PDB file of C-alpha atoms in Angstrom:
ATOM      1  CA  UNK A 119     121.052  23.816 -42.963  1.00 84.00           C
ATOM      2  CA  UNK A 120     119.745  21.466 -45.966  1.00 92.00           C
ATOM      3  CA  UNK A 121     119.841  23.960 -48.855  1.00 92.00           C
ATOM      4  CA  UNK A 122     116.911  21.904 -50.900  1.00 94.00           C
ATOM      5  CA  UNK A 123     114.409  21.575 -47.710  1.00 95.00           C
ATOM      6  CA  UNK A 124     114.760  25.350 -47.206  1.00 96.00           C
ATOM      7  CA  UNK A 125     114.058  25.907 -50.943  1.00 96.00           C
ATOM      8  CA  UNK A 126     110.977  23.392 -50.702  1.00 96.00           C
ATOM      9  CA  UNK A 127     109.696  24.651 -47.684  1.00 97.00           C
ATOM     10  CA  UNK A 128     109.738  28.587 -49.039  1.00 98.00           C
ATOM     11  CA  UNK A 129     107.285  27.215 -51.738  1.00 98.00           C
ATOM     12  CA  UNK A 130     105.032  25.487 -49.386  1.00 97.00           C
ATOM     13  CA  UNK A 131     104.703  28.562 -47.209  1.00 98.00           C
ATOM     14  CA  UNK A 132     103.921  30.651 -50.221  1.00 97.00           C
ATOM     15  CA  UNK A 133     101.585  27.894 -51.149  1.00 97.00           C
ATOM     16  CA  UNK A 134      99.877  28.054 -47.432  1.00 97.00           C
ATOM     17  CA  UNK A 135      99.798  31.424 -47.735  1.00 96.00           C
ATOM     18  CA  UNK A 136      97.895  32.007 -51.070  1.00 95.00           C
ATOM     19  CA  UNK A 137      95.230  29.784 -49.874  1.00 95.00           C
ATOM     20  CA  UNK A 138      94.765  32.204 -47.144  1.00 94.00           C
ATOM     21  CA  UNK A 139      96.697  30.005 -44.614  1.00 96.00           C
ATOM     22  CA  UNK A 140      99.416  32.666 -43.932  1.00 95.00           C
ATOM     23  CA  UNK A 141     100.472  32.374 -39.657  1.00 96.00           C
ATOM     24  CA  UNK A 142     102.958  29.135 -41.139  1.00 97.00           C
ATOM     25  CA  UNK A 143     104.681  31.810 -43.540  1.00 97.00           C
ATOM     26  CA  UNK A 144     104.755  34.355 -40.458  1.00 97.00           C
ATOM     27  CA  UNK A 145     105.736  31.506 -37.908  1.00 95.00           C
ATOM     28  CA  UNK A 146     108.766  31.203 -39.676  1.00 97.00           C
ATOM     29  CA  UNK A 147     109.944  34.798 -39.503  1.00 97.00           C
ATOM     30  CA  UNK A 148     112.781  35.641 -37.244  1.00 96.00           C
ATOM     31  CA  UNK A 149     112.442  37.609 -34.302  1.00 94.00           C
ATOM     32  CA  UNK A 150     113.896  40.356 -36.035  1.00 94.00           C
ATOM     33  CA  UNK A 151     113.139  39.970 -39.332  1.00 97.00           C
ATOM     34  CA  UNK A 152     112.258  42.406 -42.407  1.00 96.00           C
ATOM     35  CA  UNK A 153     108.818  42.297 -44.805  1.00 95.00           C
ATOM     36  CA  UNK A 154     108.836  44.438 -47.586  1.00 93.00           C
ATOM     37  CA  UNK A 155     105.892  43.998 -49.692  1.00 88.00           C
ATOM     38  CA  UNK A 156     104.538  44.093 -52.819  1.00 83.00           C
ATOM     39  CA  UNK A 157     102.901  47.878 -52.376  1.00 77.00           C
ATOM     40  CA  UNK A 158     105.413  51.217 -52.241  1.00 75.00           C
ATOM     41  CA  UNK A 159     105.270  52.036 -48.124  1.00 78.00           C
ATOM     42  CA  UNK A 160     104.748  48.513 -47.577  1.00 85.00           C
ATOM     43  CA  UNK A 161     107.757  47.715 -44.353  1.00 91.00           C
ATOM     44  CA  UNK A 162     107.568  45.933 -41.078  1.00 93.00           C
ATOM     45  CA  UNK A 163     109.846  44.451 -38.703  1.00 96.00           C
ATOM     46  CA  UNK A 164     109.804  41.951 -36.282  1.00 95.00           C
ATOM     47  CA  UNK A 165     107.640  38.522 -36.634  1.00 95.00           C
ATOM     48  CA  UNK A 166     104.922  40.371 -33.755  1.00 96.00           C
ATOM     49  CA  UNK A 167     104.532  43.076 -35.840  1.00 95.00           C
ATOM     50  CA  UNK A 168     104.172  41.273 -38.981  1.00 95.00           C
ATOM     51  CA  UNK A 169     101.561  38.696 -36.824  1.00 95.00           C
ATOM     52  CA  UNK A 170      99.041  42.142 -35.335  1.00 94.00           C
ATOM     53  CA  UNK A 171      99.464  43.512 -39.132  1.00 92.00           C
ATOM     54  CA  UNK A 172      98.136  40.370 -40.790  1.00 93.00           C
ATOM     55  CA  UNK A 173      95.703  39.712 -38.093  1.00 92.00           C
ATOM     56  CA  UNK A 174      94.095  43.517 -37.980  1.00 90.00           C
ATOM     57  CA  UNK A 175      93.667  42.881 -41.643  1.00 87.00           C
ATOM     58  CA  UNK A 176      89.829  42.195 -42.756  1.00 85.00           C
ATOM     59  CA  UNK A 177      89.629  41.005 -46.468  1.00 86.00           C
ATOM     60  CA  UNK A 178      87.269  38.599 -48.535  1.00 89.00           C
ATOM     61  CA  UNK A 179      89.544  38.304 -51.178  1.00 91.00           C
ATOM     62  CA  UNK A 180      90.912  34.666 -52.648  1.00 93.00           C
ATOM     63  CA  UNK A 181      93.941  34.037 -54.735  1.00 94.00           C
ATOM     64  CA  UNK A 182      95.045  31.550 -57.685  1.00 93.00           C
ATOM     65  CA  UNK A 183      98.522  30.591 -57.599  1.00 94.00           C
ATOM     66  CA  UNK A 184     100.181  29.887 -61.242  1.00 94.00           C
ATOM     67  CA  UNK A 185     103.387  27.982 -61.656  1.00 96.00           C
ATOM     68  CA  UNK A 186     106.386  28.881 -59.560  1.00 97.00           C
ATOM     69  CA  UNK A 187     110.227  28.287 -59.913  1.00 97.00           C
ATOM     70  CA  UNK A 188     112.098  28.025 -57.099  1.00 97.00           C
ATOM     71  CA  UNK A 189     116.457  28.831 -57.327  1.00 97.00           C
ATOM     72  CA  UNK A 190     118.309  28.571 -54.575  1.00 95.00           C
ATOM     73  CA  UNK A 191     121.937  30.239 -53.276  1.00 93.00           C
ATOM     74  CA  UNK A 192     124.346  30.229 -50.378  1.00 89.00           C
ATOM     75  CA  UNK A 193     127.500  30.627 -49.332  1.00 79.00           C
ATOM     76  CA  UNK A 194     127.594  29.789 -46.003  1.00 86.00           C
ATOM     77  CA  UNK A 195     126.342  26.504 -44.071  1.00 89.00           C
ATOM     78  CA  UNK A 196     124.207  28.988 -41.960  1.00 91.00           C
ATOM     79  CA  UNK A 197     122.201  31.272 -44.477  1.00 93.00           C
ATOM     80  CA  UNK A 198     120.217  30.491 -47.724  1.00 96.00           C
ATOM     81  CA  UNK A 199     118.762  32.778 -50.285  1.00 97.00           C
ATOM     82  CA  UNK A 200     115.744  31.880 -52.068  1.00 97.00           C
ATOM     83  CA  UNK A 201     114.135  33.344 -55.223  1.00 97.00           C
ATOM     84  CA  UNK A 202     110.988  32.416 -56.115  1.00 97.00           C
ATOM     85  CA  UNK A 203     108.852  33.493 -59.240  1.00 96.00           C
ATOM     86  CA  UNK A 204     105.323  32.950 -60.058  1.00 94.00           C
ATOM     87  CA  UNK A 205     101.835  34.570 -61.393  1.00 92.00           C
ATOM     88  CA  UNK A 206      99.180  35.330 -58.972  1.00 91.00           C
ATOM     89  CA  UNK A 207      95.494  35.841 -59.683  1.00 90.00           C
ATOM     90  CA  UNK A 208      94.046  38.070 -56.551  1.00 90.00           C
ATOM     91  CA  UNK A 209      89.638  37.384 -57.097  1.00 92.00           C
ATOM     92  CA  UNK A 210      87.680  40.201 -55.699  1.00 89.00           C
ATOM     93  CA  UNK A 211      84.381  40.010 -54.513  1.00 89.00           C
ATOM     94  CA  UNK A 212      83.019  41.771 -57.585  1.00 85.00           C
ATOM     95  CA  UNK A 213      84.432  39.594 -59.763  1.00 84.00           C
ATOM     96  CA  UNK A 214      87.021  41.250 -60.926  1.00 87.00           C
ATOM     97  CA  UNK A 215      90.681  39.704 -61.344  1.00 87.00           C
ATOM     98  CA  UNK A 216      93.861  40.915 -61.495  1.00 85.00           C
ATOM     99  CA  UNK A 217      97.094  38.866 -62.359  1.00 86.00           C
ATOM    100  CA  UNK A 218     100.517  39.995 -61.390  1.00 86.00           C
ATOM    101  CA  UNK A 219     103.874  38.600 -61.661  1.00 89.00           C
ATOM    102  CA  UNK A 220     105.713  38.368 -58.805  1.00 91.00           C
ATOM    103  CA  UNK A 221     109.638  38.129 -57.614  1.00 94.00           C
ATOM    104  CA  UNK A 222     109.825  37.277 -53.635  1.00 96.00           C
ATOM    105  CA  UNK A 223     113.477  36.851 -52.037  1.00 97.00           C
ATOM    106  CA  UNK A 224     113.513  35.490 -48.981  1.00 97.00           C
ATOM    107  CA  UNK A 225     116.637  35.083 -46.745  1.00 97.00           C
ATOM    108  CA  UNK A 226     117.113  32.024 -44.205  1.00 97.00           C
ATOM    109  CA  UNK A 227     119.340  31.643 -41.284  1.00 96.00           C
ATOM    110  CA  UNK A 228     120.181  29.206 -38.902  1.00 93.00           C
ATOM    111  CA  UNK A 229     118.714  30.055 -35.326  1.00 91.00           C
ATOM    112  CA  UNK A 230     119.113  28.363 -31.531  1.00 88.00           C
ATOM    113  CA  UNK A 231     115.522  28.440 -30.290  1.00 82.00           C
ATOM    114  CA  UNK A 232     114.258  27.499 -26.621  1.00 80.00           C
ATOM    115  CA  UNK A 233     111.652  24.628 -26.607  1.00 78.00           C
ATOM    116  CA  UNK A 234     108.693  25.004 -24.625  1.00 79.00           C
ATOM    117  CA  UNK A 235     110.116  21.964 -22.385  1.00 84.00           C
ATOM    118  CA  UNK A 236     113.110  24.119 -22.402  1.00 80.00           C
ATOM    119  CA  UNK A 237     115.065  21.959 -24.462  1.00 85.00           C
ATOM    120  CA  UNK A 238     117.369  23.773 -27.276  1.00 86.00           C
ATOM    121  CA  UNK A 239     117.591  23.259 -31.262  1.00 88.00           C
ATOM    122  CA  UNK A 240     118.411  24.936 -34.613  1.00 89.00           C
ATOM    123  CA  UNK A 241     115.545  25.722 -36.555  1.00 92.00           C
ATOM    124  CA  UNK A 242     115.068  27.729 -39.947  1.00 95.00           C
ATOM    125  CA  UNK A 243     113.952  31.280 -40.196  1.00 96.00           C
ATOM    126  CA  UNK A 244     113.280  34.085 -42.227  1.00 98.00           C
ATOM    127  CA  UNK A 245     115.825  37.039 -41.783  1.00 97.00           C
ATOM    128  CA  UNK A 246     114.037  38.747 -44.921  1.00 97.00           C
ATOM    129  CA  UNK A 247     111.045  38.889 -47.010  1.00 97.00           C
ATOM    130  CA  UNK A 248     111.561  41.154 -50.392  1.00 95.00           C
ATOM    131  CA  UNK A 249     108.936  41.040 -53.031  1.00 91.00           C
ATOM    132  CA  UNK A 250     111.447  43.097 -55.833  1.00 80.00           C
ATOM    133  CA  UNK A 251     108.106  44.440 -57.756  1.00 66.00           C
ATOM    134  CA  UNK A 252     106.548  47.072 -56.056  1.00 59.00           C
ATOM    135  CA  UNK A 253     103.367  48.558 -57.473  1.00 62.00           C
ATOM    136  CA  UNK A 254     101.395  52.073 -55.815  1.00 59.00           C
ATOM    137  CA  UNK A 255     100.066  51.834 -52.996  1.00 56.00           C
ATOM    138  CA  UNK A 256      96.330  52.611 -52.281  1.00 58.00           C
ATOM    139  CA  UNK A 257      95.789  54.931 -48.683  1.00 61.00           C
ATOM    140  CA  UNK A 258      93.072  51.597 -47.727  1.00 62.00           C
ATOM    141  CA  UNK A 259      95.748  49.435 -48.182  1.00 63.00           C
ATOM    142  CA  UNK A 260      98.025  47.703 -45.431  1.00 65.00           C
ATOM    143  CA  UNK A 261      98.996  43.831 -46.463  1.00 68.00           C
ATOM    144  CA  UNK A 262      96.214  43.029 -49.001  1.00 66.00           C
ATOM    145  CA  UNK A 263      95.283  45.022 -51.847  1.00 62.00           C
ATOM    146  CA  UNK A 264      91.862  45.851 -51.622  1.00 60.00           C
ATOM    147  CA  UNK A 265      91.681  48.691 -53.743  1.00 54.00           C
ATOM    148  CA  UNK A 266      94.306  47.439 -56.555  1.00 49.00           C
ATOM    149  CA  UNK A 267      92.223  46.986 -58.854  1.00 46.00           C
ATOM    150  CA  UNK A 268      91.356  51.125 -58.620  1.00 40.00           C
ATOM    151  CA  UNK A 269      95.018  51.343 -59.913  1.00 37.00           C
ATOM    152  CA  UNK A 270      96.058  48.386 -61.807  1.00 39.00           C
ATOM    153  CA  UNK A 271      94.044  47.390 -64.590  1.00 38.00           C
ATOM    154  CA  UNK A 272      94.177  45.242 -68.178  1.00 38.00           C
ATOM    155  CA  UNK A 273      96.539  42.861 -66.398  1.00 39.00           C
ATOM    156  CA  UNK A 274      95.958  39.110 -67.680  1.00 41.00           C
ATOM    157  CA  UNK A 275      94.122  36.934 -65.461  1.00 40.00           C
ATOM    158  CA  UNK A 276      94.820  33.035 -65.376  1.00 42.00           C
ATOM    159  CA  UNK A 277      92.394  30.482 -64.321  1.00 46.00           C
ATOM    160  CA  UNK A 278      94.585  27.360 -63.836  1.00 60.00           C
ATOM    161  CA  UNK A 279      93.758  23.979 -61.868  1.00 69.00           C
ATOM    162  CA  UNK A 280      95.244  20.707 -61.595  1.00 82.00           C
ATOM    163  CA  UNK A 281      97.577  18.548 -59.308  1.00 89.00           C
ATOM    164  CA  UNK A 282     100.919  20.732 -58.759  1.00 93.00           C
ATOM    165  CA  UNK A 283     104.339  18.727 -59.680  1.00 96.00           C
ATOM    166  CA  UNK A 284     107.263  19.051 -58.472  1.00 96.00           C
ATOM    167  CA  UNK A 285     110.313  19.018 -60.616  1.00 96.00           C
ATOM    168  CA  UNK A 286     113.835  19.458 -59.962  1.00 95.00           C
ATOM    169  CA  UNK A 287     115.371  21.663 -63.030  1.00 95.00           C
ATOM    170  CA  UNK A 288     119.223  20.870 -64.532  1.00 94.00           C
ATOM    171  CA  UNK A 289     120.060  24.360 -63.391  1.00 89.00           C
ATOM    172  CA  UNK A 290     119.901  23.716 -59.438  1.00 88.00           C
ATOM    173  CA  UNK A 291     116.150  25.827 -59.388  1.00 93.00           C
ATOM    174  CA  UNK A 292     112.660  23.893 -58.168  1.00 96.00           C
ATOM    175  CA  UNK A 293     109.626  23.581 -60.365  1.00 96.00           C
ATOM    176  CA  UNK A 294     105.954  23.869 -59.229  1.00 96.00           C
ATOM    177  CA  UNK A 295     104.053  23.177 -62.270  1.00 96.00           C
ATOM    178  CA  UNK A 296     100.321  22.797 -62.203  1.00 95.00           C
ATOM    179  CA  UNK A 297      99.548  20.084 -64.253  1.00 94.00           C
ATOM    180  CA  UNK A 298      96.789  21.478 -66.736  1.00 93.00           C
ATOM    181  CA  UNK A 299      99.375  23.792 -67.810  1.00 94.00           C
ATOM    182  CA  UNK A 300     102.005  21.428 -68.787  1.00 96.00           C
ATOM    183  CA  UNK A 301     101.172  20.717 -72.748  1.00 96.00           C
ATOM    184  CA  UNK A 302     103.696  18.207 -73.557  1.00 97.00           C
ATOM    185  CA  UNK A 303     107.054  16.640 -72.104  1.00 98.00           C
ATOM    186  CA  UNK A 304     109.687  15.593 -74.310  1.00 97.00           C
ATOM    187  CA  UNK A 305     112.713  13.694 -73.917  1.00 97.00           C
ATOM    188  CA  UNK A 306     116.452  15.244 -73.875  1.00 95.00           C
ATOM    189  CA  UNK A 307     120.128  14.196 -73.607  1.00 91.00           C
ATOM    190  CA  UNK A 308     119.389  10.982 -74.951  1.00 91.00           C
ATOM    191  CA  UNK A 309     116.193  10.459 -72.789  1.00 93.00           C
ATOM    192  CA  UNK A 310     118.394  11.263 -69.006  1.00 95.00           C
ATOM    193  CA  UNK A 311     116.120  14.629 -69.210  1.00 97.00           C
ATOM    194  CA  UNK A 312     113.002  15.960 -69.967  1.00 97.00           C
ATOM    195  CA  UNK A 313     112.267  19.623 -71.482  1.00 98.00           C
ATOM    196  CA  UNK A 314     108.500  20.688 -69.720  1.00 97.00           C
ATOM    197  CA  UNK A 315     106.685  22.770 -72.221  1.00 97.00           C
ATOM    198  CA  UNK A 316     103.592  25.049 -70.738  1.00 95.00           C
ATOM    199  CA  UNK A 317     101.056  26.743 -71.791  1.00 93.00           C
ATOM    200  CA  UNK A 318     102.715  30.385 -70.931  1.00 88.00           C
ATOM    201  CA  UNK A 319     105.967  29.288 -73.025  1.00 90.00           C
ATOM    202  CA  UNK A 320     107.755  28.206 -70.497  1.00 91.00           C
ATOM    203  CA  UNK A 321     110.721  25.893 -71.257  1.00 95.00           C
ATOM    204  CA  UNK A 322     112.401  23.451 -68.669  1.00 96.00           C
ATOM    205  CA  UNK A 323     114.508  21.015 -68.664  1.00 97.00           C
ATOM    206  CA  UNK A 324     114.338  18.998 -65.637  1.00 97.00           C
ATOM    207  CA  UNK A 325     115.993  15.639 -63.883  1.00 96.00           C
ATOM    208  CA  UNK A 326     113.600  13.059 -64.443  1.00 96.00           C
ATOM    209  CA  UNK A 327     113.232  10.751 -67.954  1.00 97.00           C
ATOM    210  CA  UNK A 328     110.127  10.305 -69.347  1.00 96.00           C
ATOM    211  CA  UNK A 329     109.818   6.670 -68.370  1.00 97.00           C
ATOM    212  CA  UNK A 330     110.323   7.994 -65.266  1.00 97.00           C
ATOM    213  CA  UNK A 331     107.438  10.944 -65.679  1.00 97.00           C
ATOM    214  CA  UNK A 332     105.022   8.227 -67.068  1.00 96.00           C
ATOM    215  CA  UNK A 333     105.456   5.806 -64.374  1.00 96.00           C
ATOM    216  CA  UNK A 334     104.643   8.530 -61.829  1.00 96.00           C
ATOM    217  CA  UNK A 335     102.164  10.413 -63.627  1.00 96.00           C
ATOM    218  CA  UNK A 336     100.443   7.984 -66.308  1.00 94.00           C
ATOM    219  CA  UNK A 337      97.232   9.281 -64.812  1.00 94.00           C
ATOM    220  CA  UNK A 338      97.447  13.210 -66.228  1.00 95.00           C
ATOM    221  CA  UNK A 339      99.545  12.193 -69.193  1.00 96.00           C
ATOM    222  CA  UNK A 340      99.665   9.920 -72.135  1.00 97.00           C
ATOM    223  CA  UNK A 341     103.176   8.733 -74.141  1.00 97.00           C
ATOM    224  CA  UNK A 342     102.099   8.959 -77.840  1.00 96.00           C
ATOM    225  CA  UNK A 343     105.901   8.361 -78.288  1.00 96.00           C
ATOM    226  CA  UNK A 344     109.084   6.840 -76.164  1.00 96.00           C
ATOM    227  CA  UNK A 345     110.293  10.719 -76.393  1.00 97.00           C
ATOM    228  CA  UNK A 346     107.059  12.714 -75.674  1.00 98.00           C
ATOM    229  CA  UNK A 347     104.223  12.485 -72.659  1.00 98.00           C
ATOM    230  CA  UNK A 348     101.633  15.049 -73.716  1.00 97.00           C
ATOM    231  CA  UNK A 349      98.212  15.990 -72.184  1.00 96.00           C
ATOM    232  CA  UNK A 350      95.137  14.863 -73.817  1.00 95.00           C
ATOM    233  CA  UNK A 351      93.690  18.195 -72.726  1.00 92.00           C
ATOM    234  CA  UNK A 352      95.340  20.066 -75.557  1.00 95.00           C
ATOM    235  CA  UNK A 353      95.572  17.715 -78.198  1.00 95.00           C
ATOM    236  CA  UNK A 354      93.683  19.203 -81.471  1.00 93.00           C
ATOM    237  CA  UNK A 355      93.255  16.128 -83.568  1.00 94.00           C
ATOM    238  CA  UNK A 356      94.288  12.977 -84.007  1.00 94.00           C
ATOM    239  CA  UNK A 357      95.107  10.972 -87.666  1.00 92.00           C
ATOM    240  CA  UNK A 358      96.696   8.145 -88.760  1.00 89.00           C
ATOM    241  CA  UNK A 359     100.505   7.887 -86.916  1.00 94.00           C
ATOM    242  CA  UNK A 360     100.435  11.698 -86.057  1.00 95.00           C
ATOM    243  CA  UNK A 361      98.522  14.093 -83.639  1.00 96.00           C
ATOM    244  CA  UNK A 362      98.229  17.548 -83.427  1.00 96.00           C
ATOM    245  CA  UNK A 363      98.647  20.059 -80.095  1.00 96.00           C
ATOM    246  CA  UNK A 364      96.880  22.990 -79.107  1.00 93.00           C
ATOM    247  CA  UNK A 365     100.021  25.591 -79.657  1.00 91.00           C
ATOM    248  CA  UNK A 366     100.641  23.788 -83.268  1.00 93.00           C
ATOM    249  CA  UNK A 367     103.233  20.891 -82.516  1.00 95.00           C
ATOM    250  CA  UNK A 368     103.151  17.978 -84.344  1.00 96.00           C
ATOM    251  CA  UNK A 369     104.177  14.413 -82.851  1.00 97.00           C
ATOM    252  CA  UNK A 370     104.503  11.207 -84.534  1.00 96.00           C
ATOM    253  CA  UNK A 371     102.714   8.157 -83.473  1.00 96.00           C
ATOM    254  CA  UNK A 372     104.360   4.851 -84.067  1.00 96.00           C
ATOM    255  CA  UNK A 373     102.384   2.617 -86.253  1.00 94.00           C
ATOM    256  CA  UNK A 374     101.926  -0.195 -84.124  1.00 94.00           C
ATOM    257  CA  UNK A 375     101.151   2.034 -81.484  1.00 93.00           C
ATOM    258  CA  UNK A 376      98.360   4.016 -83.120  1.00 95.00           C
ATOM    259  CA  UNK A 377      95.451   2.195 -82.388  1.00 94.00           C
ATOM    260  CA  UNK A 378      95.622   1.767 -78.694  1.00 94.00           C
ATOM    261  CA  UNK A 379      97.300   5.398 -77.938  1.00 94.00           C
ATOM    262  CA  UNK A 380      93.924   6.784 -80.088  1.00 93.00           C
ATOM    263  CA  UNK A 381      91.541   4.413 -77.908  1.00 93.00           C
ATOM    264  CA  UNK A 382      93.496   5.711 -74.305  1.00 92.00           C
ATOM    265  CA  UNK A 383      92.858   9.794 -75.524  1.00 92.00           C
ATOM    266  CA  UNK A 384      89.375   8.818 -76.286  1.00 89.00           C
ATOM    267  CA  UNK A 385      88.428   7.497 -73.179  1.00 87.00           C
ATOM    268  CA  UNK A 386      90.136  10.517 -71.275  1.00 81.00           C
ATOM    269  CA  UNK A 387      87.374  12.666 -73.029  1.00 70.00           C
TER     270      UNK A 387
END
């Protein structure tokens, strides 16, 4: 079982599944398998069980999915544990928001399944579901929580857009990163890395250089520098060889550069 497709394809399910495409994320679950969610009381086993829950379920609620990180573990060829970490923004049909953290585990194995040709093959499932941050539990509430917002309030709510990226961090974990949270990118260990800074504080250093970045993604960022990409969204001012960010960082601009990097951040506005 490929370690890094199992940790890619946790995020897309999760992805699917905050768009309110969820049978893919419950497709995947074993025969067997175990869902503890996010509310206290919140247990079910088997994938049939989960499938009647989720479909009994009536809700007009959306959800806005912040930037995730993705680490991966195993220790055997057969299982994989995934971790993945992310704010999500549930939008109620009063207009109220709520924003919550959230931890999910999930636990892979390795399963023979019959074909409907009856052919046999190994395919990935979920053996367990664990989101680690429980909160009450309101009496209307099964899977969605349509009454949360009657016990969870002055939570911070985050209204993020943007093409997602995906990065792939020194330290083995997988970065989701929407793109108009991402203020600036800056070279490191001599320009092999890059160090992603966001608009939460988030720090990461990732595998990529920052020719490499620009190549891929000239179109959301502009180099002001050879070690920094930033995003003309937050820059504050401009003035001669220098520019300003958002959060308070100051980048140089080389001389000969200045003129043309000022014309390409005026024509992004």
């Amino acid at each position: 079982m490929n370690q890094q497709h199992i940790a890619d394809l946790s995020a897309e399910l999760i992805m699917k599944y905050y768009e309110n495409d969820y049978m893919p994320f419950l497709e995947a679950m074993d025969d067997d398998a175990l869902w503890y969610g996010p509310a206290e009381g919140q247990f079910l086993k088997g994938r049939e069980t989960m499938i009647k829950a989720w479909n009994a379920e009536e809700h007009s609620l959306s959800f806005t999915l912040g930037n995730m990180e993705v680490a991966h573990i195993s220790a055997n060829p057969s299982f994989c544990n995934v971790m993945l970490s992310y704010p999500v923004t549930t939008h109620y049909p009063d207009n109220h928001d709520i924003t919550l953290f959230q931890r999910l585990q999930m636990t892979w194995c390795e399963r023979t399944i019959e074909l409907d040709n009856g052919e046999k093959e190994k395919s990935p499932r979920i053996l367990v579901c664990h989101i680690s941050n429980p909160h009450s539990k309101h009496a209307d509430d099964t899977i969605y929580p349509n009454k949360f917002h009657e016990i969870i309030n002055n939570s911070q709510t985050h209204h993020i857009n943007g093409k997602r990226i995906h990065f792939h961090g020194i330290d083995r974990s997988d970065y989701f990163f929407l793109s108009d949270t991402i203020i600036r990118i800056e070279a490191a260990h001599g320009g092999r890395h890059s160090v992603i800074h966001t608009t939460d504080g988030t720090t990461a250093e990732v595998i990529a250089t920052i020719s490499a970045l620009e190549k891929k993604y000239g179109h959301l960022f502009l180099r002001c520098h050879q070690s920094f990409l930033i995003n003309p969204e937050y820059i504050q001012n401009i003035r001669r060889f220098k520019l300003t960010l958002y959060d308070g960082t100051e980048l140089p601009i080389p001389e000969k550069k200045y003129t043309a990097f000022r014309d390409k951040a005026l024509k992004r506005y």
